[in-house]
CSV table of C-alpha atoms in Angstrom, one decimal:
chain,number,residue,atom,x,y,z
W,20,UNK,CA,1.3,-19.3,-147.2
W,21,UNK,CA,0.8,-18.9,-143.5
W,22,UNK,CA,3.9,-17.1,-142.4
W,23,UNK,CA,7.7,-16.0,-143.4
W,24,UNK,CA,8.4,-19.3,-141.5
W,25,UNK,CA,6.3,-21.4,-144.1
W,26,UNK,CA,8.1,-19.6,-146.8
W,27,UNK,CA,11.6,-20.0,-146.0
W,28,UNK,CA,10.9,-23.6,-145.2
W,29,UNK,CA,9.6,-24.2,-148.6
W,30,UNK,CA,12.4,-22.9,-149.8
W,31,UNK,CA,14.6,-25.1,-147.6
W,32,UNK,CA,12.4,-28.2,-149.1
W,33,UNK,CA,15.7,-29.7,-151.2
W,34,UNK,CA,18.4,-28.9,-148.5
W,35,UNK,CA,21.1,-31.3,-147.7
W,36,UNK,CA,22.7,-30.3,-144.5
W,37,UNK,CA,26.5,-31.1,-144.0
W,38,UNK,CA,28.2,-31.5,-140.5
W,39,UNK,CA,29.7,-28.2,-139.3
W,40,UNK,CA,33.0,-26.8,-139.9
W,41,UNK,CA,33.7,-24.8,-136.7
W,42,UNK,CA,36.5,-22.8,-138.0
W,43,UNK,CA,34.5,-22.0,-141.7
W,44,UNK,CA,35.4,-19.1,-143.8
W,45,UNK,CA,34.4,-19.0,-147.1
W,46,UNK,CA,37.5,-17.9,-148.6
W,47,UNK,CA,39.5,-20.7,-146.9
W,48,UNK,CA,37.1,-23.5,-146.9
W,49,UNK,CA,38.4,-26.8,-146.3
W,50,UNK,CA,36.2,-30.0,-147.2
W,51,UNK,CA,38.6,-32.3,-145.2
W,52,UNK,CA,38.1,-30.3,-141.7
W,53,UNK,CA,34.6,-31.6,-141.7
W,54,UNK,CA,33.7,-33.8,-138.7
W,55,UNK,CA,36.8,-33.2,-136.7
W,56,UNK,CA,36.7,-33.3,-133.2
W,57,UNK,CA,35.7,-29.6,-131.4
W,58,UNK,CA,37.6,-29.4,-127.9
W,59,UNK,CA,36.8,-25.5,-126.5
W,60,UNK,CA,34.3,-24.3,-124.5
W,61,UNK,CA,30.4,-25.4,-125.3
W,62,UNK,CA,27.8,-22.3,-125.1
W,63,UNK,CA,24.5,-23.6,-123.1
W,64,UNK,CA,21.6,-22.2,-124.3
W,65,UNK,CA,17.6,-21.9,-123.6
W,66,UNK,CA,15.3,-20.8,-126.5
W,67,UNK,CA,12.6,-18.6,-125.3
W,68,UNK,CA,9.5,-19.1,-127.3
W,69,UNK,CA,9.0,-22.5,-128.7
W,70,UNK,CA,7.3,-21.9,-131.9
W,71,UNK,CA,8.2,-23.0,-135.2
W,72,UNK,CA,11.2,-21.0,-135.7
W,73,UNK,CA,12.3,-22.0,-132.2
W,74,UNK,CA,11.9,-25.6,-133.3
W,75,UNK,CA,14.0,-25.3,-136.5
W,76,UNK,CA,16.9,-23.9,-134.2
W,77,UNK,CA,16.6,-26.4,-131.7
W,78,UNK,CA,16.8,-29.4,-134.6
W,79,UNK,CA,19.7,-27.3,-135.9
W,80,UNK,CA,21.8,-27.4,-132.5
W,81,UNK,CA,21.8,-31.1,-132.9
W,82,UNK,CA,24.5,-30.8,-135.4
W,83,UNK,CA,26.3,-27.9,-133.3
W,84,UNK,CA,30.2,-28.7,-132.1
W,85,UNK,CA,30.2,-25.1,-129.7
W,86,UNK,CA,26.5,-25.1,-128.6
W,87,UNK,CA,23.9,-27.1,-126.9
W,88,UNK,CA,20.3,-26.4,-126.0
W,89,UNK,CA,20.1,-27.0,-122.2
W,90,UNK,CA,16.6,-25.0,-121.4
W,91,UNK,CA,13.5,-23.8,-122.4
W,92,UNK,CA,11.2,-21.0,-121.8
W,93,UNK,CA,7.7,-20.6,-122.6
W,94,UNK,CA,4.2,-19.8,-121.7
W,95,UNK,CA,2.4,-23.5,-122.8
W,96,UNK,CA,3.2,-25.9,-120.2
W,97,UNK,CA,2.5,-28.8,-122.7
W,98,UNK,CA,5.4,-27.6,-125.0
W,99,UNK,CA,7.8,-27.6,-122.3
W,100,UNK,CA,6.8,-31.1,-121.7
W,101,UNK,CA,7.4,-32.0,-125.0
W,102,UNK,CA,10.6,-30.4,-125.8
W,103,UNK,CA,11.6,-31.9,-122.2
W,104,UNK,CA,11.3,-35.1,-123.9
W,105,UNK,CA,12.8,-34.4,-127.1
W,106,UNK,CA,15.9,-32.4,-126.0
W,107,UNK,CA,16.4,-34.3,-122.6
W,108,UNK,CA,15.7,-31.2,-120.5
W,109,UNK,CA,15.7,-31.3,-117.2
W,110,UNK,CA,12.7,-30.1,-114.9
W,111,UNK,CA,15.2,-27.4,-113.2
W,112,UNK,CA,16.2,-26.1,-116.7
W,113,UNK,CA,12.3,-25.3,-117.8
W,114,UNK,CA,10.9,-21.4,-117.1
W,115,UNK,CA,8.0,-19.4,-117.8
W,116,UNK,CA,7.2,-16.1,-118.5
W,117,UNK,CA,6.8,-15.1,-115.0
W,118,UNK,CA,9.7,-17.0,-113.3
W,119,UNK,CA,12.6,-17.0,-115.8
W,120,UNK,CA,14.6,-14.2,-114.0
W,121,UNK,CA,15.3,-17.2,-111.5
W,122,UNK,CA,17.9,-18.4,-114.3
W,123,UNK,CA,20.5,-16.0,-112.8
W,124,UNK,CA,21.2,-18.8,-110.5
W,125,UNK,CA,21.0,-21.6,-113.2
W,126,UNK,CA,24.9,-22.6,-113.9
W,127,UNK,CA,23.2,-24.6,-116.9
W,128,UNK,CA,22.7,-21.4,-118.8
W,129,UNK,CA,24.7,-19.4,-120.3
W,130,UNK,CA,22.4,-17.5,-122.7
W,131,UNK,CA,19.1,-17.0,-124.0
W,132,UNK,CA,18.0,-17.2,-127.5
W,133,UNK,CA,14.7,-14.8,-127.3
W,134,UNK,CA,12.4,-15.9,-130.7
W,135,UNK,CA,9.0,-14.4,-129.2
W,136,UNK,CA,6.8,-12.1,-131.0
W,137,UNK,CA,8.8,-8.5,-132.2
W,138,UNK,CA,7.2,-6.1,-129.3
W,139,UNK,CA,8.0,-8.8,-126.3
W,140,UNK,CA,11.6,-8.5,-127.4
W,141,UNK,CA,12.4,-5.3,-125.5
W,142,UNK,CA,11.2,-6.3,-121.6
W,143,UNK,CA,12.4,-9.9,-122.4
W,144,UNK,CA,16.1,-8.9,-123.6
W,145,UNK,CA,16.6,-6.7,-120.7
W,146,UNK,CA,15.3,-9.2,-118.3
W,147,UNK,CA,17.9,-11.9,-119.4
W,148,UNK,CA,21.0,-9.2,-119.3
W,149,UNK,CA,19.5,-8.7,-115.7
W,150,UNK,CA,19.8,-12.0,-114.7
W,151,UNK,CA,23.5,-12.2,-116.0
W,152,UNK,CA,23.1,-14.0,-119.2
W,153,UNK,CA,24.2,-13.2,-122.7
W,154,UNK,CA,21.2,-12.8,-125.2
W,155,UNK,CA,20.4,-13.7,-128.4
W,156,UNK,CA,17.9,-12.2,-130.2
W,157,UNK,CA,15.6,-12.7,-133.4
W,158,UNK,CA,15.4,-10.1,-135.9
W,159,UNK,CA,13.7,-7.4,-135.8
W,160,UNK,CA,15.5,-6.8,-132.6
W,161,UNK,CA,12.9,-4.4,-131.5
W,162,UNK,CA,9.9,-2.5,-133.1
W,163,UNK,CA,11.9,0.8,-133.0
W,164,UNK,CA,15.4,2.0,-132.8
W,165,UNK,CA,15.0,3.6,-129.4
W,166,UNK,CA,14.1,0.2,-127.8
W,167,UNK,CA,16.7,-1.4,-129.4
W,168,UNK,CA,19.1,1.1,-128.2
W,169,UNK,CA,17.9,0.6,-124.6
W,170,UNK,CA,18.5,-3.3,-125.1
W,171,UNK,CA,21.9,-2.7,-125.9
W,172,UNK,CA,22.4,-0.2,-123.2
W,173,UNK,CA,21.1,-2.6,-120.9
W,174,UNK,CA,23.2,-5.5,-121.9
W,175,UNK,CA,26.3,-3.2,-121.7
W,176,UNK,CA,25.4,-2.5,-118.1
W,177,UNK,CA,25.1,-5.8,-117.4
W,178,UNK,CA,28.2,-7.0,-118.8
W,179,UNK,CA,26.4,-9.6,-121.0
W,180,UNK,CA,26.9,-9.8,-125.0
W,181,UNK,CA,23.8,-9.0,-127.4
W,182,UNK,CA,23.5,-10.7,-130.9
W,183,UNK,CA,21.2,-10.5,-133.1
W,184,UNK,CA,19.8,-13.5,-135.5
W,185,UNK,CA,21.3,-12.6,-138.6
W,186,UNK,CA,22.2,-16.1,-140.0
W,187,UNK,CA,22.6,-15.0,-143.5
W,188,UNK,CA,25.9,-13.2,-141.8
W,189,UNK,CA,27.3,-17.0,-142.0
W,190,UNK,CA,26.2,-18.4,-145.1
W,191,UNK,CA,28.9,-19.4,-147.3
W,192,UNK,CA,28.0,-17.8,-150.6
W,193,UNK,CA,26.7,-14.6,-149.1
W,194,UNK,CA,30.4,-14.5,-147.4
W,195,UNK,CA,32.1,-15.3,-150.9
W,196,UNK,CA,30.2,-12.2,-152.4
W,197,UNK,CA,31.3,-9.9,-149.6
W,198,UNK,CA,34.7,-11.2,-150.0
W,199,UNK,CA,34.8,-10.4,-153.7
W,200,UNK,CA,33.2,-6.9,-153.1
W,201,UNK,CA,36.0,-6.0,-150.6
W,202,UNK,CA,39.0,-7.2,-152.8
W,203,UNK,CA,37.5,-5.1,-155.3
W,204,UNK,CA,36.8,-7.6,-157.9
W,205,UNK,CA,33.2,-6.1,-158.4
W,206,UNK,CA,34.8,-2.6,-158.9
W,207,UNK,CA,33.3,0.4,-157.6
W,208,UNK,CA,29.6,-0.5,-156.4
W,209,UNK,CA,26.7,1.1,-158.4
W,210,UNK,CA,23.6,-0.5,-157.5
W,211,UNK,CA,21.7,-3.0,-155.2
W,212,UNK,CA,18.4,-4.7,-155.6
W,213,UNK,CA,16.9,-6.5,-152.7
W,214,UNK,CA,13.4,-8.7,-153.3
W,215,UNK,CA,12.0,-10.0,-150.2
W,216,UNK,CA,8.3,-10.9,-150.3
W,217,UNK,CA,5.6,-13.5,-150.0
W,218,UNK,CA,1.8,-14.0,-149.7
W,219,UNK,CA,0.9,-14.0,-146.0
W,220,UNK,CA,-1.9,-16.5,-145.0
W,221,UNK,CA,-3.9,-16.5,-141.6
W,222,UNK,CA,-5.3,-12.8,-141.2
W,223,UNK,CA,-5.7,-13.4,-137.5
W,224,UNK,CA,-1.5,-14.7,-136.8
W,225,UNK,CA,0.4,-12.2,-134.6
W,226,UNK,CA,2.3,-10.8,-137.8
W,227,UNK,CA,-0.4,-9.0,-138.7
W,228,UNK,CA,-1.0,-7.5,-135.4
W,229,UNK,CA,0.5,-3.9,-134.8
W,230,UNK,CA,0.7,-4.4,-131.4
W,231,UNK,CA,2.6,-7.6,-131.2
W,232,UNK,CA,4.5,-7.3,-134.9
W,233,UNK,CA,5.2,-3.3,-134.8
W,234,UNK,CA,4.4,-3.2,-138.7
W,235,UNK,CA,4.0,-5.8,-141.3
W,236,UNK,CA,6.2,-7.2,-144.2
W,237,UNK,CA,8.9,-4.6,-143.7
W,238,UNK,CA,9.6,-5.8,-140.2
W,239,UNK,CA,9.2,-9.6,-140.7
W,240,UNK,CA,11.0,-9.9,-144.3
W,241,UNK,CA,11.7,-6.3,-145.6
W,242,UNK,CA,14.3,-6.2,-142.7
W,243,UNK,CA,16.2,-9.0,-145.2
W,244,UNK,CA,16.7,-6.2,-148.1
W,245,UNK,CA,17.5,-3.6,-145.6
W,246,UNK,CA,20.6,-5.6,-144.0
W,247,UNK,CA,21.5,-7.3,-147.7
W,248,UNK,CA,21.8,-3.8,-148.9
W,249,UNK,CA,24.2,-2.4,-146.2
W,250,UNK,CA,26.6,-5.7,-146.3
W,251,UNK,CA,26.3,-6.3,-150.2
W,252,UNK,CA,27.1,-2.7,-150.8
W,253,UNK,CA,29.4,-2.4,-147.7
W,254,UNK,CA,28.7,1.1,-146.7
W,255,UNK,CA,25.8,2.6,-144.3
W,256,UNK,CA,23.1,4.5,-146.0
W,257,UNK,CA,22.7,8.3,-146.2
W,258,UNK,CA,19.1,9.0,-147.2
W,259,UNK,CA,15.9,6.8,-148.1
W,260,UNK,CA,12.8,7.3,-150.0
W,261,UNK,CA,10.1,5.1,-149.4
W,262,UNK,CA,6.3,4.3,-151.1
W,263,UNK,CA,3.6,2.2,-149.9
W,264,UNK,CA,1.0,0.1,-151.5
W,265,UNK,CA,-1.9,-1.2,-149.4
W,266,UNK,CA,-4.6,-2.9,-151.4
W,267,UNK,CA,-6.4,-5.1,-149.0
W,268,UNK,CA,-6.9,-2.7,-145.7
W,269,UNK,CA,-9.1,-5.2,-144.4
W,270,UNK,CA,-6.2,-7.7,-143.9
W,271,UNK,CA,-3.9,-5.2,-143.7
W,272,UNK,CA,-5.0,-2.7,-141.1
W,273,UNK,CA,-3.6,0.8,-139.6
W,274,UNK,CA,-0.2,0.2,-139.0
W,275,UNK,CA,0.7,-2.8,-140.7
W,276,UNK,CA,2.3,-2.5,-144.0
W,277,UNK,CA,1.5,-4.7,-147.0
W,278,UNK,CA,3.8,-3.4,-149.8
W,279,UNK,CA,6.6,-0.7,-149.3
W,280,UNK,CA,9.2,0.0,-152.1
W,281,UNK,CA,12.1,2.0,-150.5
W,282,UNK,CA,15.6,3.0,-151.7
W,283,UNK,CA,18.4,4.0,-150.1
W,284,UNK,CA,21.9,6.2,-150.8
W,285,UNK,CA,25.1,5.6,-150.1
W,286,UNK,CA,27.8,7.9,-149.3
W,287,UNK,CA,30.0,6.6,-152.4
W,288,UNK,CA,27.2,7.0,-155.1
W,289,UNK,CA,25.5,3.8,-154.9
W,290,UNK,CA,21.8,3.3,-154.6
W,291,UNK,CA,19.4,0.5,-154.1
W,292,UNK,CA,16.2,-0.2,-154.9
W,293,UNK,CA,14.0,-3.0,-152.9
W,294,UNK,CA,10.7,-4.2,-152.5
W,295,UNK,CA,9.1,-5.5,-149.3
W,296,UNK,CA,5.6,-7.3,-149.3
W,297,UNK,CA,3.3,-9.5,-147.9
W,298,UNK,CA,1.1,-9.9,-151.3
W,299,UNK,CA,3.4,-11.2,-153.8
W,300,UNK,CA,5.1,-14.9,-153.9
W,301,UNK,CA,8.8,-15.8,-155.5
W,302,UNK,CA,10.1,-12.6,-154.4
W,303,UNK,CA,13.8,-13.8,-152.8
W,304,UNK,CA,16.6,-12.1,-154.8
W,305,UNK,CA,19.5,-10.2,-154.2
W,306,UNK,CA,21.5,-8.3,-157.1
W,307,UNK,CA,25.0,-6.3,-156.7
W,308,UNK,CA,26.0,-4.1,-159.8
W,309,UNK,CA,29.4,-2.9,-160.1
W,310,UNK,CA,31.8,-1.0,-162.9
W,311,UNK,CA,33.8,-4.7,-163.1
W,312,UNK,CA,31.2,-7.2,-162.5
W,313,UNK,CA,28.0,-8.3,-160.5
W,314,UNK,CA,26.8,-10.8,-158.1
W,315,UNK,CA,23.3,-12.5,-157.7
W,316,UNK,CA,21.6,-14.4,-155.2
W,317,UNK,CA,18.3,-16.1,-156.0
W,318,UNK,CA,17.0,-17.4,-153.5
W,319,UNK,CA,19.0,-14.9,-151.5
W,320,UNK,CA,17.5,-15.5,-147.7
W,321,UNK,CA,15.6,-18.6,-147.5
W,322,UNK,CA,16.6,-21.3,-145.6
W,323,UNK,CA,18.6,-22.9,-148.4
W,324,UNK,CA,20.2,-24.0,-150.2
W,325,UNK,CA,21.0,-20.7,-151.1
W,326,UNK,CA,22.2,-20.2,-155.0
W,327,UNK,CA,24.1,-17.8,-156.7
W,328,UNK,CA,26.6,-16.7,-159.3
W,329,UNK,CA,28.5,-13.7,-160.2
W,330,UNK,CA,30.4,-12.6,-163.5
W,331,UNK,CA,33.0,-15.3,-162.7
W,332,UNK,CA,30.4,-17.7,-163.0
W,333,UNK,CA,28.1,-19.9,-160.5
W,334,UNK,CA,29.2,-20.1,-156.7
W,335,UNK,CA,29.7,-23.7,-155.2
W,336,UNK,CA,30.3,-23.1,-151.7
W,337,UNK,CA,28.5,-26.1,-149.8
W,338,UNK,CA,25.2,-25.7,-147.9
W,339,UNK,CA,25.1,-26.2,-144.0
W,340,UNK,CA,22.0,-25.6,-142.1
W,341,UNK,CA,21.8,-22.0,-141.3
W,342,UNK,CA,21.2,-22.2,-137.7
W,343,UNK,CA,23.9,-24.5,-137.2
W,344,UNK,CA,26.5,-22.4,-138.4
W,345,UNK,CA,24.8,-19.5,-136.8
W,346,UNK,CA,25.0,-21.1,-133.4
W,347,UNK,CA,28.1,-22.5,-133.5
W,348,UNK,CA,29.6,-19.0,-134.8
W,349,UNK,CA,27.9,-16.9,-132.1
W,350,UNK,CA,29.0,-19.6,-129.5
W,351,UNK,CA,32.8,-18.5,-130.8
W,352,UNK,CA,31.8,-15.2,-130.5
W,353,UNK,CA,30.5,-15.0,-127.1
W,354,UNK,CA,32.8,-17.3,-125.4
W,355,UNK,CA,35.9,-16.7,-127.2
W,356,UNK,CA,35.8,-13.5,-128.7
W,357,UNK,CA,35.6,-14.3,-132.5
W,358,UNK,CA,34.9,-11.4,-135.0
W,359,UNK,CA,32.5,-12.1,-137.6
W,360,UNK,CA,33.1,-11.0,-141.0
W,361,UNK,CA,29.7,-9.5,-140.9
W,362,UNK,CA,28.8,-7.9,-137.6
W,363,UNK,CA,26.0,-9.4,-135.4
W,364,UNK,CA,26.0,-7.8,-132.4
W,365,UNK,CA,23.0,-5.4,-131.0
W,366,UNK,CA,24.8,-2.2,-132.6
W,367,UNK,CA,24.0,-3.9,-136.3
W,368,UNK,CA,20.6,-4.4,-135.3
W,369,UNK,CA,20.1,-0.6,-133.8
W,370,UNK,CA,21.3,0.4,-137.2
W,371,UNK,CA,18.6,-1.6,-139.4
W,372,UNK,CA,15.9,-0.5,-136.7
W,373,UNK,CA,17.1,3.3,-137.6
W,374,UNK,CA,16.3,2.4,-141.1
W,375,UNK,CA,13.3,0.9,-141.0
W,376,UNK,CA,11.9,4.1,-138.7
W,377,UNK,CA,12.7,6.2,-141.5
W,378,UNK,CA,11.2,4.3,-144.3
W,379,UNK,CA,7.8,4.7,-142.2
W,380,UNK,CA,8.5,8.3,-141.9
W,381,UNK,CA,9.2,8.4,-145.5
W,382,UNK,CA,6.0,6.7,-146.2
W,383,UNK,CA,4.2,8.9,-144.1
W,384,UNK,CA,5.8,12.5,-145.4
W,385,UNK,CA,6.5,11.5,-149.0
W,386,UNK,CA,9.9,13.0,-148.7
W,387,UNK,CA,13.4,11.7,-148.7
W,388,UNK,CA,14.6,11.1,-145.3
W,389,UNK,CA,18.3,11.6,-144.0
W,390,UNK,CA,19.9,8.8,-142.3
W,391,UNK,CA,22.8,8.8,-139.4
W,392,UNK,CA,23.8,5.6,-138.5
């Protein structure tokens, strides 16, 4: 398997996308509302980085009601030409990495979705903010918390919004578990387990390049278990311990983690045990345990359909293409000030980066690292 994208795409092979409900909330799902006309403002989006995931987002946006693809930014002229033809994008809305600052003069673009290698996010997001456009940044938002905070500060200074591509924050079964936890249906939360991993392929890809990726499996797939622990438990962790295993140092060179087990402690007493790896397949599972019940998602973060159950039975919320929901909901956040059930702002991304920084610190020191998020 070549990459996380391939892993998630394979998990999505049987998915059937439904039309998007613009006002969707898990606890208020109304099948009759599907397909209704949307009369509100449209978020006009340029995608930066026209790789496999950028293509997935573009395809999903065809079904959006509140967001529309209107521009592209790429360093590959042939990709720009292909996207122009496929998505009817005018020449004046096409940019490369040298001239995209000129979007500041383009009224056809309200926001840029940055989908490039991790180490490029910091400078690109800041440039977009200086151009006066809102930013959606794919996760991880940066390669460390310091860079992430600089991105947040730059967007605040420019008076633009910064969102991070946390598509699972809008996923129906995930939100149903969050609702049940908030309503006390699991009782006191005791334990969370997150398993995130697959066997990565091409050893020459950018995800195994420390300079571009900022790390290894933890940056790419482990962040799902980090973020999932936070929204499933419903608290911010206060300490972390971690252990690294590296069986293939030729493929996973210095600074590129192969497998890390990590543990998080929460102020209410709950603990989590998580695994992040590039060397094992079939790892995509969340499990939440409380005094009164439990919840399980497997697959938990693939493109869908997500499958889940709780002590009350199977979860049957509908599958909707994740990126379609994400982009419509983010349009509502940017243009209408909507408040998501689980945050997707830059501050949310910085918290995950602080935990990743602490995990790497714990691996190196072998000691428990205190967290202050």
